[in-house]
PDB file of C-alpha atoms in Angstrom:
ATOM      1  CA  MET H   1     -85.030   5.857  20.289  1.00  0.00           C
ATOM      2  CA  THR H   2     -88.285   6.923  21.562  1.00  0.00           C
ATOM      3  CA  THR H   3     -92.015   6.105  19.985  1.00  0.00           C
ATOM      4  CA  ARG H   4     -92.227  10.620  20.052  1.00  0.00           C
ATOM      5  CA  ALA H   5     -88.747  10.615  18.428  1.00  0.00           C
ATOM      6  CA  ARG H   6     -89.838   7.950  15.461  1.00  0.00           C
ATOM      7  CA  GLY H   7     -93.187   9.796  14.626  1.00  0.00           C
ATOM      8  CA  TRP H   8     -91.137  13.241  14.190  1.00  0.00           C
ATOM      9  CA  THR H   9     -88.601  10.944  12.025  1.00  0.00           C
ATOM     10  CA  ILE H  10     -91.625   9.637  10.021  1.00  0.00           C
ATOM     11  CA  VAL H  11     -92.868  13.411   9.651  1.00  0.00           C
ATOM     12  CA  ALA H  12     -89.519  14.059   8.638  1.00  0.00           C
ATOM     13  CA  LEU H  13     -89.381  11.762   5.905  1.00  0.00           C
ATOM     14  CA  VAL H  14     -93.296  11.762   4.557  1.00  0.00           C
ATOM     15  CA  ALA H  15     -92.349  15.598   4.203  1.00  0.00           C
ATOM     16  CA  THR H  16     -89.182  14.999   2.372  1.00  0.00           C
ATOM     17  CA  VAL H  17     -90.080  12.799   0.107  1.00  0.00           C
ATOM     18  CA  ILE H  18     -93.691  15.515  -0.591  1.00  0.00           C
ATOM     19  CA  VAL H  19     -90.694  18.041  -1.031  1.00  0.00           C
ATOM     20  CA  LEU H  20     -89.211  16.092  -4.357  1.00  0.00           C
ATOM     21  CA  ILE H  21     -91.917  14.208  -5.630  1.00  0.00           C
ATOM     22  CA  THR H  22     -93.181  18.205  -5.649  1.00  0.00           C
ATOM     23  CA  SER H  23     -89.354  19.644  -7.448  1.00  0.00           C
ATOM     24  CA  VAL H  24     -89.930  16.536  -9.794  1.00  0.00           C
ATOM     25  CA  ALA H  25     -93.001  17.344 -10.765  1.00  0.00           C
ATOM     26  CA  TRP H  26     -91.884  21.222 -11.222  1.00  0.00           C
ATOM     27  CA  ALA H  27     -89.210  20.249 -13.143  1.00  0.00           C
ATOM     28  CA  ALA H  28     -91.094  18.079 -15.934  1.00  0.00           C
ATOM     29  CA  SER H  29     -93.456  20.949 -16.435  1.00  0.00           C
ATOM     30  CA  GLY H  30     -91.168  23.254 -17.551  1.00  0.00           C
ATOM     31  CA  ALA H  31     -87.502  22.337 -17.354  1.00  0.00           C
ATOM     32  CA  GLY H  32     -85.630  21.572 -20.091  1.00  0.00           C
ATOM     33  CA  ARG H  33     -88.256  22.599 -22.587  1.00  0.00           C
ATOM     34  CA  THR H  34     -87.748  24.869 -25.118  1.00  0.00           C
ATOM     35  CA  VAL H  35     -90.073  27.676 -26.858  1.00  0.00           C
ATOM     36  CA  GLY H  36     -92.071  25.934 -29.250  1.00  0.00           C
ATOM     37  CA  HIS H  37     -93.157  27.616 -32.844  1.00  0.00           C
ATOM     38  CA  ALA H  38     -93.789  31.563 -32.684  1.00  0.00           C
ATOM     39  CA  GLY H  39     -96.453  32.259 -30.649  1.00  0.00           C
ATOM     40  CA  THR H  40     -96.269  29.442 -28.180  1.00  0.00           C
ATOM     41  CA  GLY H  41     -94.063  28.869 -25.445  1.00  0.00           C
ATOM     42  CA  TRP H  42     -93.878  27.195 -21.788  1.00  0.00           C
ATOM     43  CA  LEU H  43     -97.742  27.887 -21.363  1.00  0.00           C
ATOM     44  CA  GLY H  44     -98.483  26.033 -24.993  1.00  0.00           C
ATOM     45  CA  SER H  45    -100.767  29.281 -26.114  1.00  0.00           C
ATOM     46  CA  ASP H  46    -101.216  32.814 -26.675  1.00  0.00           C
ATOM     47  CA  ARG H  47    -104.007  33.260 -24.085  1.00  0.00           C
ATOM     48  CA  THR H  48    -103.129  32.657 -20.084  1.00  0.00           C
ATOM     49  CA  ALA H  49    -105.140  31.953 -17.102  1.00  0.00           C
ATOM     50  CA  THR H  50    -106.191  35.389 -16.870  1.00  0.00           C
ATOM     51  CA  GLY H  51    -105.622  37.342 -19.812  1.00  0.00           C
ATOM     52  CA  PRO H  52    -104.053  37.462 -23.545  1.00  0.00           C
ATOM     53  CA  ARG H  53    -100.798  37.491 -23.986  1.00  0.00           C
ATOM     54  CA  ALA H  54     -98.470  38.070 -26.578  1.00  0.00           C
ATOM     55  CA  ALA H  55     -96.954  35.710 -29.477  1.00  0.00           C
ATOM     56  CA  THR H  56     -93.284  35.870 -30.079  1.00  0.00           C
ATOM     57  CA  SER H  57     -93.868  36.973 -33.828  1.00  0.00           C
ATOM     58  CA  ASP H  58     -95.311  39.933 -32.209  1.00  0.00           C
ATOM     59  CA  LEU H  59     -92.485  40.999 -29.973  1.00  0.00           C
ATOM     60  CA  PRO H  60     -89.552  43.139 -31.523  1.00  0.00           C
ATOM     61  CA  GLY H  61     -85.770  42.008 -31.356  1.00  0.00           C
ATOM     62  CA  THR H  62     -84.700  39.094 -29.537  1.00  0.00           C
ATOM     63  CA  VAL H  63     -86.816  37.626 -27.835  1.00  0.00           C
ATOM     64  CA  VAL H  64     -86.174  35.920 -24.147  1.00  0.00           C
ATOM     65  CA  GLU H  65     -88.576  33.483 -22.613  1.00  0.00           C
ATOM     66  CA  VAL H  66     -88.009  34.007 -18.995  1.00  0.00           C
ATOM     67  CA  VAL H  67     -90.325  31.711 -16.545  1.00  0.00           C
ATOM     68  CA  ALA H  68     -90.843  32.868 -12.115  1.00  0.00           C
ATOM     69  CA  THR H  69     -91.463  30.064  -9.931  1.00  0.00           C
ATOM     70  CA  ASP H  70     -91.954  29.945  -6.478  1.00  0.00           C
ATOM     71  CA  MET H  71     -91.889  26.414  -6.206  1.00  0.00           C
ATOM     72  CA  GLY H  72     -96.194  25.686  -5.164  1.00  0.00           C
ATOM     73  CA  GLY H  73     -95.396  28.617  -2.478  1.00  0.00           C
ATOM     74  CA  ARG H  74     -93.900  26.236   0.156  1.00  0.00           C
ATOM     75  CA  GLY H  75     -92.748  29.561   2.102  1.00  0.00           C
ATOM     76  CA  MET H  76     -94.304  32.035   3.970  1.00  0.00           C
ATOM     77  CA  MET H  77     -94.463  35.937   3.703  1.00  0.00           C
ATOM     78  CA  GLY H  78     -92.454  37.258   6.644  1.00  0.00           C
ATOM     79  CA  GLY H  79     -93.366  39.931   9.222  1.00  0.00           C
ATOM     80  CA  SER H  80     -92.162  43.319   6.918  1.00  0.00           C
ATOM     81  CA  GLY H  81     -94.216  41.115   3.811  1.00  0.00           C
ATOM     82  CA  GLY H  82     -90.571  39.383   3.040  1.00  0.00           C
ATOM     83  CA  TRP H  83     -90.393  35.833   2.025  1.00  0.00           C
ATOM     84  CA  MET H  84     -89.457  33.188   3.829  1.00  0.00           C
ATOM     85  CA  GLY H  85     -89.650  29.728   3.124  1.00  0.00           C
ATOM     86  CA  GLY H  86     -89.624  28.437  -0.208  1.00  0.00           C
ATOM     87  CA  ARG H  87     -87.309  28.164  -3.072  1.00  0.00           C
ATOM     88  CA  MET H  88     -88.271  30.720  -5.627  1.00  0.00           C
ATOM     89  CA  MET H  89     -86.390  31.398  -9.055  1.00  0.00           C
ATOM     90  CA  LEU H  90     -86.104  32.729 -12.770  1.00  0.00           C
ATOM     91  CA  ARG H  91     -85.294  30.664 -15.642  1.00  0.00           C
ATOM     92  CA  THR H  92     -84.383  32.007 -19.400  1.00  0.00           C
ATOM     93  CA  ASP H  93     -84.710  29.846 -22.166  1.00  0.00           C
ATOM     94  CA  ARG H  94     -81.020  31.386 -23.332  1.00  0.00           C
ATOM     95  CA  VAL H  95     -78.251  33.328 -21.455  1.00  0.00           C
ATOM     96  CA  ASN H  96     -76.304  34.828 -24.377  1.00  0.00           C
ATOM     97  CA  VAL H  97     -78.334  37.410 -26.967  1.00  0.00           C
ATOM     98  CA  PRO H  98     -76.806  39.736 -29.527  1.00  0.00           C
ATOM     99  CA  ALA H  99     -76.881  43.504 -28.430  1.00  0.00           C
ATOM    100  CA  GLY H 100     -79.579  45.261 -29.665  1.00  0.00           C
ATOM    101  CA  ALA H 101     -83.748  45.253 -29.470  1.00  0.00           C
ATOM    102  CA  VAL H 102     -84.014  41.941 -26.695  1.00  0.00           C
ATOM    103  CA  THR H 103     -87.470  41.075 -25.427  1.00  0.00           C
ATOM    104  CA  LEU H 104     -87.707  39.390 -21.955  1.00  0.00           C
ATOM    105  CA  ARG H 105     -91.547  38.012 -22.034  1.00  0.00           C
ATOM    106  CA  VAL H 106     -92.188  36.954 -18.254  1.00  0.00           C
ATOM    107  CA  THR H 107     -94.407  33.691 -17.520  1.00  0.00           C
ATOM    108  CA  ASN H 108     -95.491  33.287 -13.894  1.00  0.00           C
ATOM    109  CA  GLN H 109     -95.909  29.641 -13.176  1.00  0.00           C
ATOM    110  CA  GLY H 110     -95.886  30.792  -9.699  1.00  0.00           C
ATOM    111  CA  THR H 111     -98.525  31.062  -6.683  1.00  0.00           C
ATOM    112  CA  VAL H 112     -97.949  34.589  -5.973  1.00  0.00           C
ATOM    113  CA  ASP H 113     -96.974  37.735  -7.844  1.00  0.00           C
ATOM    114  CA  HIS H 114     -93.355  37.623  -9.297  1.00  0.00           C
ATOM    115  CA  GLU H 115     -91.433  40.805 -11.726  1.00  0.00           C
ATOM    116  CA  LEU H 116     -88.702  41.470 -13.437  1.00  0.00           C
ATOM    117  CA  VAL H 117     -85.932  44.543 -13.194  1.00  0.00           C
ATOM    118  CA  VAL H 118     -82.846  44.648 -15.328  1.00  0.00           C
ATOM    119  CA  LEU H 119     -79.841  45.556 -13.677  1.00  0.00           C
ATOM    120  CA  PRO H 120     -75.950  45.654 -15.204  1.00  0.00           C
ATOM    121  CA  LEU H 121     -73.718  43.891 -13.648  1.00  0.00           C
ATOM    122  CA  ALA H 122     -69.941  45.506 -12.766  1.00  0.00           C
ATOM    123  CA  ASP H 123     -66.631  43.639 -13.886  1.00  0.00           C
ATOM    124  CA  GLY H 124     -66.410  40.398 -11.743  1.00  0.00           C
ATOM    125  CA  GLN H 125     -69.619  40.936 -10.470  1.00  0.00           C
ATOM    126  CA  GLN H 126     -72.099  37.800  -9.624  1.00  0.00           C
ATOM    127  CA  ILE H 127     -75.519  37.098 -10.068  1.00  0.00           C
ATOM    128  CA  GLY H 128     -77.021  36.757  -6.254  1.00  0.00           C
ATOM    129  CA  ARG H 129     -74.669  38.619  -4.553  1.00  0.00           C
ATOM    130  CA  ARG H 130     -76.465  42.342  -4.452  1.00  0.00           C
ATOM    131  CA  THR H 131     -76.668  43.586  -0.738  1.00  0.00           C
ATOM    132  CA  ILE H 132     -80.717  43.521   0.365  1.00  0.00           C
ATOM    133  CA  GLY H 133     -82.126  45.954   2.383  1.00  0.00           C
ATOM    134  CA  ALA H 134     -84.070  45.887   5.364  1.00  0.00           C
ATOM    135  CA  ASP H 135     -87.239  46.238   2.329  1.00  0.00           C
ATOM    136  CA  GLY H 136     -85.954  42.708   1.322  1.00  0.00           C
ATOM    137  CA  ARG H 137     -85.251  44.328  -1.897  1.00  0.00           C
ATOM    138  CA  VAL H 138     -81.864  45.281  -3.728  1.00  0.00           C
ATOM    139  CA  ASP H 139     -81.390  48.683  -4.963  1.00  0.00           C
ATOM    140  CA  GLU H 140     -82.783  49.019  -8.380  1.00  0.00           C
ATOM    141  CA  SER H 141     -81.801  52.816  -9.149  1.00  0.00           C
ATOM    142  CA  THR H 142     -79.771  51.759 -12.161  1.00  0.00           C
ATOM    143  CA  SER H 143     -83.126  49.157 -13.421  1.00  0.00           C
ATOM    144  CA  LEU H 144     -83.022  49.911 -16.954  1.00  0.00           C
ATOM    145  CA  GLY H 145     -86.253  48.893 -17.381  1.00  0.00           C
ATOM    146  CA  GLU H 146     -89.062  46.128 -15.945  1.00  0.00           C
ATOM    147  CA  ALA H 147     -91.771  44.020 -16.903  1.00  0.00           C
ATOM    148  CA  SER H 148     -94.413  43.963 -13.817  1.00  0.00           C
ATOM    149  CA  ARG H 149     -97.547  44.444 -16.052  1.00  0.00           C
ATOM    150  CA  THR H 150    -100.302  41.340 -16.129  1.00  0.00           C
ATOM    151  CA  ASN H 151    -100.586  40.500 -19.437  1.00  0.00           C
ATOM    152  CA  GLY H 152     -99.216  43.648 -20.792  1.00  0.00           C
ATOM    153  CA  PRO H 153     -95.487  45.928 -21.341  1.00  0.00           C
ATOM    154  CA  ASP H 154     -93.029  47.355 -18.733  1.00  0.00           C
ATOM    155  CA  ALA H 155     -94.389  48.124 -15.565  1.00  0.00           C
ATOM    156  CA  GLY H 156     -97.209  48.097 -13.410  1.00  0.00           C
ATOM    157  CA  ASP H 157     -98.193  45.597 -10.310  1.00  0.00           C
ATOM    158  CA  GLY H 158     -96.884  42.799 -10.534  1.00  0.00           C
ATOM    159  CA  ILE H 159     -97.369  40.027 -13.311  1.00  0.00           C
ATOM    160  CA  GLU H 160    -100.411  37.633 -11.456  1.00  0.00           C
ATOM    161  CA  PRO H 161     -99.840  34.102 -11.392  1.00  0.00           C
ATOM    162  CA  GLY H 162    -100.585  32.415 -14.711  1.00  0.00           C
ATOM    163  CA  ALA H 163     -99.885  35.662 -16.654  1.00  0.00           C
ATOM    164  CA  THR H 164     -97.063  36.932 -18.840  1.00  0.00           C
ATOM    165  CA  GLY H 165     -95.636  40.408 -18.768  1.00  0.00           C
ATOM    166  CA  TRP H 166     -92.794  41.825 -21.038  1.00  0.00           C
ATOM    167  CA  VAL H 167     -90.151  44.638 -21.527  1.00  0.00           C
ATOM    168  CA  THR H 168     -88.277  45.280 -24.893  1.00  0.00           C
ATOM    169  CA  LEU H 169     -85.236  47.090 -24.330  1.00  0.00           C
ATOM    170  CA  ASP H 170     -82.411  47.916 -26.391  1.00  0.00           C
ATOM    171  CA  LEU H 171     -79.029  46.394 -24.649  1.00  0.00           C
ATOM    172  CA  ALA H 172     -75.260  46.769 -25.373  1.00  0.00           C
ATOM    173  CA  PRO H 173     -72.469  44.751 -25.002  1.00  0.00           C
ATOM    174  CA  GLY H 174     -72.248  43.517 -21.490  1.00  0.00           C
ATOM    175  CA  ARG H 175     -73.386  41.561 -18.350  1.00  0.00           C
ATOM    176  CA  TYR H 176     -77.202  41.700 -17.064  1.00  0.00           C
ATOM    177  CA  GLU H 177     -78.520  40.826 -14.262  1.00  0.00           C
ATOM    178  CA  LEU H 178     -82.449  39.441 -14.350  1.00  0.00           C
ATOM    179  CA  VAL H 179     -84.401  40.392 -11.001  1.00  0.00           C
ATOM    180  CA  CYS H 180     -87.531  39.451  -9.276  1.00  0.00           C
ATOM    181  CA  ASN H 181     -87.551  42.787  -6.661  1.00  0.00           C
ATOM    182  CA  ILE H 182     -90.840  42.035  -4.972  1.00  0.00           C
ATOM    183  CA  SER H 183     -90.271  42.029  -0.984  1.00  0.00           C
ATOM    184  CA  GLY H 184     -87.877  38.722  -0.380  1.00  0.00           C
ATOM    185  CA  HIS H 185     -87.798  37.479  -3.815  1.00  0.00           C
ATOM    186  CA  TYR H 186     -84.207  37.892  -4.755  1.00  0.00           C
ATOM    187  CA  ALA H 187     -83.033  36.335  -1.213  1.00  0.00           C
ATOM    188  CA  ALA H 188     -85.161  33.678  -2.033  1.00  0.00           C
ATOM    189  CA  GLY H 189     -83.053  33.141  -5.396  1.00  0.00           C
ATOM    190  CA  MET H 190     -84.669  35.033  -8.087  1.00  0.00           C
ATOM    191  CA  TYR H 191     -82.312  36.175 -10.425  1.00  0.00           C
ATOM    192  CA  ALA H 192     -80.762  35.088 -13.692  1.00  0.00           C
ATOM    193  CA  LEU H 193     -77.741  36.044 -15.603  1.00  0.00           C
ATOM    194  CA  LEU H 194     -78.195  37.776 -19.633  1.00  0.00           C
ATOM    195  CA  VAL H 195     -75.120  37.870 -21.486  1.00  0.00           C
ATOM    196  CA  VAL H 196     -75.540  40.670 -24.612  1.00  0.00           C
ATOM    197  CA  GLY H 197     -72.948  40.532 -27.035  1.00  0.00           C
TER     198      GLY H 197
END
C-alpha cells in the first residue's frame, strides 16, 4: 500500500469514527426517551430556542410527539434544492393511537427547516415507498393536514431548527404515513408510520 493510499485510508477511518460518535450522541440525546409530565417533552420545557411552544395539556386529543432531525447537517443541498447525503428521520413517541382527535406536535432537532404532512396509506402500501417527483417531493394531494408553522399550528413556511409546530386532526381508523415533504427530505428518510384504531 502506498503512502498516499494509507493516508486516504486513515482519513476514511477518522470520518467513520466521527459519524459513529455523532450518531451515538444524537441517539443518546433523544432516542428512547419518553415524554415527561404535561408541558415537557424532548426539549424539557415549553419554550424552544426560538419561542414558546404549546404544552401537551393545552393541545386537544391524543398528543403524539414527533422529532424531526437531519443528523447535524451532514448532507448538502443539490442543484435542484434537494437534500443529498445525510440521513434524516422522523421519530414518534408512539405508533398506535385511538381514533378521533390526534395532535401531532413536531419538534425540529435538526439544522434545517422541516415539516410534517399526514398522508393516508392504502391497504398493503408501505411507508417510504412513494414515488418521488422531479422536484424531490411526493404527491401530497391526499394530505389530511400539515404542521409546518414555526411555533404555531397548521401550515406555514417550515418549522425552523429548535422550534415546534403542531396540527390537530380528526383521524378515522387506518394507517397513515407522516412525511417531511421539503425537497429531498422524504428520499433521505423522513417518514414514519401512524396506526389509528
